[in-house]
């Protein structure tokens, strides 16, 4: 059985990695965050610090708690500084070669009992695991964006993952306040496998039924109890992120519904990526 997870390495402190690091820090765990440059590491720490300061200002956290959380964060650009980590969560660029190279290196660096997890959305956890000589200690931990706010973590096992590793990853996600679910390593895991084709269907209905994005969103909110309409949700996810994930699912499963509708591809080409660019289906200030 692996021991208690007290130090976590996070590889890549981009959108997801910084969020995952923050979740761990707030959960009382020491974090070694690795970025490709010191400047990017500092920027990520700045974003985490800013987020926690806002929590203090809003009365959701004590100043001392914030300071203690930030004190648990150590930054590095050197993967070998992750040597003492019990769990490493990789959240680097979504590219199989990049991830396999990182896992092969991490495999050489961390202790024999350490667990290696990937936050990939669309790549095969199995293909990442086989870059190591310990595929039984590799698991998927798929956090959702923004990680500090979204409760779900999909814990995805491969055919090679050891039962105790699968359970330890699940228990760790619970311990840091998340709501994990267990699944096997399949394209899109659970939520994206359902949500991506569903959102694509919604977009196709825009043209088929000649309904406006406003009315489609009203329809799904008031007729189906969705908390957000599909167009609003796509704007929030980022239309480029959705199209990329959609293409990956389509390549893996081949179902026509998985392919991104031309209307979404056109929005990406026009730079209308949703809320983050101020314009997608809707306009934002
Ligand atoms: N953004 C999302 O909504 C979301 C949700 C769930 C999972 N994911 C997954 O999380 C992972 C990270 O996505 P993100 O959105 O945070 O991306 P991001 O672009 O914000 O961050 C990517 C990180 O990878 C690092 N990186 C880039 N090239 C690298 C290399 N060659 N070697 C090592 N590190 C490198 C960057 O420095 C950065 O820290 C991806 O696997 C993605 O599929 C993303």
XYZ file of C-alpha atoms and ligand atoms in Angstrom:
329
model
C 0.000 0.000 0.000
C 1.313 3.462 -0.764
C 1.827 5.657 2.293
C 0.028 8.902 3.053
C 0.314 11.467 0.280
C 1.899 14.521 1.887
C 3.831 16.078 -0.988
C 2.473 16.472 -4.494
C 4.343 17.477 -7.608
C 2.447 19.371 -10.287
C 4.037 19.446 -13.729
C 2.942 22.444 -15.806
C 1.366 25.361 -13.972
C -0.884 26.559 -16.790
C -4.647 26.910 -16.486
C -5.145 23.441 -15.056
C -1.848 22.913 -13.248
C -2.101 26.156 -11.265
C -5.683 25.254 -10.320
C -4.702 21.733 -9.263
C -1.772 23.110 -7.252
C -4.152 25.517 -5.524
C -6.575 22.701 -4.651
C -3.712 20.734 -3.078
C -2.354 23.775 -1.197
C -5.804 24.545 0.198
C -6.133 20.875 1.122
C -3.098 21.177 3.388
C -0.645 19.397 1.098
C 2.865 20.551 0.173
C 3.249 21.233 -3.535
C 6.316 21.304 -5.736
C 5.232 23.058 -8.919
C 7.353 22.672 -12.012
C 7.219 25.080 -14.929
C 9.412 25.336 -17.998
C 10.734 28.753 -16.917
C 11.046 30.565 -13.570
C 9.002 33.429 -14.977
C 6.044 31.176 -15.862
C 6.275 29.607 -12.403
C 6.146 33.028 -10.739
C 3.191 34.029 -12.881
C 1.299 30.904 -11.817
C 2.109 31.509 -8.144
C 0.859 35.079 -8.630
C -2.451 33.807 -10.013
C -2.891 31.380 -7.100
C -1.987 34.101 -4.585
C -4.423 36.518 -6.196
C -7.245 33.959 -6.114
C -6.627 33.213 -2.425
C -6.425 36.933 -1.575
C -9.848 37.412 -3.127
C -11.148 34.534 -0.990
C -9.832 36.369 2.102
C -11.434 39.630 0.956
C -14.755 37.887 0.489
C -14.523 36.390 3.987
C -14.262 32.807 2.750
C -10.757 32.302 4.139
C -8.614 33.681 6.970
C -5.454 35.628 6.064
C -3.365 33.146 8.106
C -4.835 30.215 6.143
C -3.971 31.953 2.892
C -0.402 32.592 3.997
C 0.001 29.007 5.212
C -1.289 27.671 1.891
C 1.130 29.846 -0.106
C 4.000 28.780 2.184
C 3.386 25.156 1.176
C 4.202 25.987 -2.473
C 7.695 25.508 -3.853
C 8.531 26.338 -7.467
C 11.112 24.730 -9.677
C 12.084 24.367 -13.318
C 13.910 21.121 -12.626
C 11.942 17.859 -12.727
C 14.464 16.196 -10.406
C 13.154 18.462 -7.597
C 10.022 16.274 -7.647
C 12.077 13.372 -6.248
C 10.404 13.473 -2.815
C 6.807 13.619 -4.089
C 4.321 10.877 -3.205
C 2.056 11.826 -6.099
C 2.805 13.766 -9.268
C -0.039 15.243 -11.300
C 1.053 16.087 -14.817
C -0.845 18.993 -16.411
C 1.417 19.855 -19.341
C 0.520 20.653 -22.932
C -1.898 18.115 -24.472
C 0.554 16.216 -26.669
C 1.321 12.512 -26.407
C 5.056 12.830 -27.132
C 5.449 15.623 -24.560
C 3.620 13.588 -21.923
C 5.424 10.310 -22.667
C 8.770 12.095 -22.421
C 7.756 13.683 -19.109
C 6.545 10.373 -17.684
C 9.726 8.557 -18.705
C 11.724 11.262 -16.918
C 9.448 11.327 -13.845
C 9.748 7.549 -13.643
C 13.515 7.933 -13.207
C 13.148 10.755 -10.674
C 10.450 9.769 -8.133
C 10.533 6.976 -5.531
C 9.320 3.463 -6.322
C 6.090 3.958 -4.321
C 5.128 7.266 -5.906
C 1.998 7.545 -8.020
C 2.122 9.268 -11.398
C -1.132 10.833 -12.582
C -2.023 12.614 -15.801
C -4.686 15.281 -16.191
C -5.069 14.563 -19.913
C -8.550 15.173 -21.321
C -8.316 13.281 -24.562
C -5.108 11.241 -24.754
C -4.842 7.587 -23.769
C -3.680 7.183 -20.156
C -2.449 3.719 -21.165
C -0.157 5.131 -23.861
C 1.235 7.621 -21.347
C 1.679 4.894 -18.700
C 3.666 2.628 -21.002
C 6.378 5.282 -21.294
C 7.322 4.234 -17.739
C 8.561 0.971 -16.259
C 5.815 1.279 -13.603
C 2.559 1.408 -15.595
C 0.790 -0.134 -12.577
C 1.469 3.104 -10.666
C 0.013 5.390 -13.359
C -3.564 6.655 -13.301
C -5.668 9.411 -14.866
C -6.822 12.233 -12.579
C -9.013 14.414 -14.759
C -9.840 17.688 -13.037
C -12.299 20.126 -14.586
C -11.730 23.785 -15.361
C -11.515 25.854 -13.175
C -10.097 23.179 -10.877
C -10.551 25.134 -7.608
C -14.267 25.610 -8.341
C -15.325 22.448 -10.149
C -15.936 19.571 -7.758
C -15.543 16.612 -10.102
C -12.364 14.606 -10.661
C -12.565 11.547 -12.921
C -10.166 8.872 -11.680
C -9.377 6.802 -14.765
C -7.621 3.462 -14.490
C -5.939 1.548 -17.287
C -5.859 -2.251 -17.549
C -2.412 -2.011 -15.952
C -3.228 0.277 -12.978
C -2.886 -1.453 -9.581
C -6.053 -1.445 -7.449
C -4.325 0.288 -4.520
C -3.053 3.067 -6.791
C -6.540 3.601 -8.231
C -8.010 3.769 -4.718
C -5.230 6.018 -3.397
C -5.841 8.537 -6.212
C -9.573 8.440 -5.461
C -8.989 8.914 -1.719
C -6.578 11.783 -2.348
C -9.103 13.642 -4.517
C -11.678 13.279 -1.733
C -9.181 14.408 0.878
C -8.544 17.702 -0.920
C -12.272 18.366 -1.075
C -13.163 17.063 -4.514
C -15.911 14.701 -5.658
C -14.166 11.864 -7.511
C -15.738 9.169 -9.678
C -14.093 5.948 -10.882
C -13.899 4.971 -14.537
C -11.745 3.152 -17.061
C -9.388 4.737 -19.587
C -11.635 5.325 -22.599
C -11.828 8.344 -24.975
C -13.442 11.296 -23.188
C -13.791 9.266 -19.973
C -17.340 9.913 -18.680
C -18.388 13.564 -18.758
C -16.748 14.683 -22.004
C -17.860 11.468 -23.733
C -21.448 12.529 -22.993
C -21.133 16.319 -23.089
C -19.087 16.892 -26.250
C -21.454 15.182 -28.729
C -24.407 16.675 -26.856
C -23.059 20.213 -27.252
C -22.317 19.484 -30.909
C -25.956 18.410 -31.351
C -27.076 21.647 -29.727
C -25.025 23.691 -32.197
C -26.409 21.715 -35.168
C -29.920 22.499 -33.947
C -29.134 26.218 -34.247
C -29.035 25.812 -38.028
C -31.614 23.033 -38.397
C -34.358 24.694 -36.333
C -33.263 28.249 -37.166
C -33.368 29.116 -33.483
C -31.198 31.908 -32.048
C -28.448 31.109 -29.502
C -30.484 33.096 -26.933
C -33.593 31.005 -27.539
C -31.713 27.701 -27.653
C -30.192 28.536 -24.267
C -33.613 29.535 -22.913
C -35.040 26.270 -24.214
C -32.482 24.052 -22.482
C -32.577 26.063 -19.240
C -36.329 26.286 -18.896
C -37.361 23.091 -20.671
C -34.615 20.797 -19.469
C -33.397 22.313 -16.220
C -29.854 23.037 -17.435
C -28.145 25.578 -15.160
C -26.445 27.147 -18.193
C -27.540 27.164 -21.813
C -25.348 25.244 -24.299
C -24.094 28.387 -26.090
C -23.231 30.072 -22.799
C -21.486 26.878 -21.700
C -19.445 26.669 -24.916
C -18.393 30.313 -24.459
C -17.290 29.487 -20.921
C -15.374 26.302 -21.844
C -13.646 28.092 -24.742
C -14.771 27.197 -28.248
C -11.205 26.310 -29.283
C -10.894 23.898 -26.323
C -14.208 22.272 -27.233
C -13.294 21.946 -30.933
C -9.935 20.403 -30.045
C -11.516 17.867 -27.673
C -14.242 17.162 -30.203
C -11.699 16.418 -32.936
C -9.842 14.067 -30.587
C -13.039 12.173 -29.696
C -13.999 11.976 -33.360
C -10.570 10.600 -34.253
C -10.808 8.012 -31.460
C -14.416 6.883 -31.881
C -15.340 7.848 -35.434
C -18.966 8.742 -34.686
C -20.198 11.644 -36.875
C -21.737 13.405 -33.834
C -18.259 13.739 -32.355
C -16.984 15.915 -35.230
C -17.077 19.647 -34.458
C -19.874 21.405 -36.383
C -18.548 23.803 -39.088
C -20.166 26.709 -37.208
C -17.839 26.122 -34.248
C -14.775 25.718 -36.454
C -15.656 29.042 -38.132
C -15.894 30.773 -34.740
C -12.414 29.491 -33.842
C -11.009 30.659 -37.187
C -12.511 34.096 -36.537
C -10.880 34.231 -33.085
C -14.275 34.236 -31.379
C -13.299 31.762 -28.680
C -15.919 32.688 -26.086
C -15.730 34.581 -22.830
C -11.913 34.669 -22.743
C -11.745 36.691 -25.983
C -14.804 38.811 -25.126
C -16.823 37.283 -27.938
C -18.165 33.863 -28.878
C -21.846 33.170 -29.352
C -22.400 36.156 -27.074
C -20.488 39.357 -26.282
C -18.811 40.014 -22.924
C -17.409 43.191 -21.335
N -8.210 23.686 -20.066
C -9.129 22.781 -19.754
O -10.351 23.058 -19.763
C -8.715 21.391 -19.337
C -9.584 20.631 -18.543
C -9.176 19.364 -18.105
C -7.950 18.875 -18.490
N -7.126 19.611 -19.292
C -5.813 19.049 -19.637
O -4.836 19.639 -18.788
C -3.575 19.692 -19.472
C -3.053 21.122 -19.448
O -3.995 21.959 -20.097
P -4.097 23.526 -19.797
O -5.398 23.960 -20.339
O -3.747 23.795 -18.370
O -2.927 24.074 -20.733
P -2.037 25.392 -20.598
O -1.630 25.742 -21.978
O -2.705 26.415 -19.767
O -0.763 24.872 -19.792
C 0.125 23.933 -20.371
C 1.356 23.776 -19.531
O 2.259 22.906 -20.210
C 3.579 23.445 -20.122
N 4.316 22.960 -21.287
C 4.203 23.362 -22.559
N 5.069 22.670 -23.344
C 5.726 21.828 -22.529
C 6.748 20.877 -22.730
N 7.261 20.646 -23.938
N 7.187 20.185 -21.661
C 6.651 20.397 -20.439
N 5.693 21.285 -20.186
C 5.241 21.992 -21.222
C 3.363 24.941 -20.113
O 4.473 25.594 -19.562
C 2.114 25.054 -19.251
O 2.434 25.039 -17.890
C -3.812 19.122 -20.861
O -3.499 17.763 -20.849
C -5.321 19.311 -21.047
O -5.884 18.385 -21.940
C -7.473 20.866 -19.705
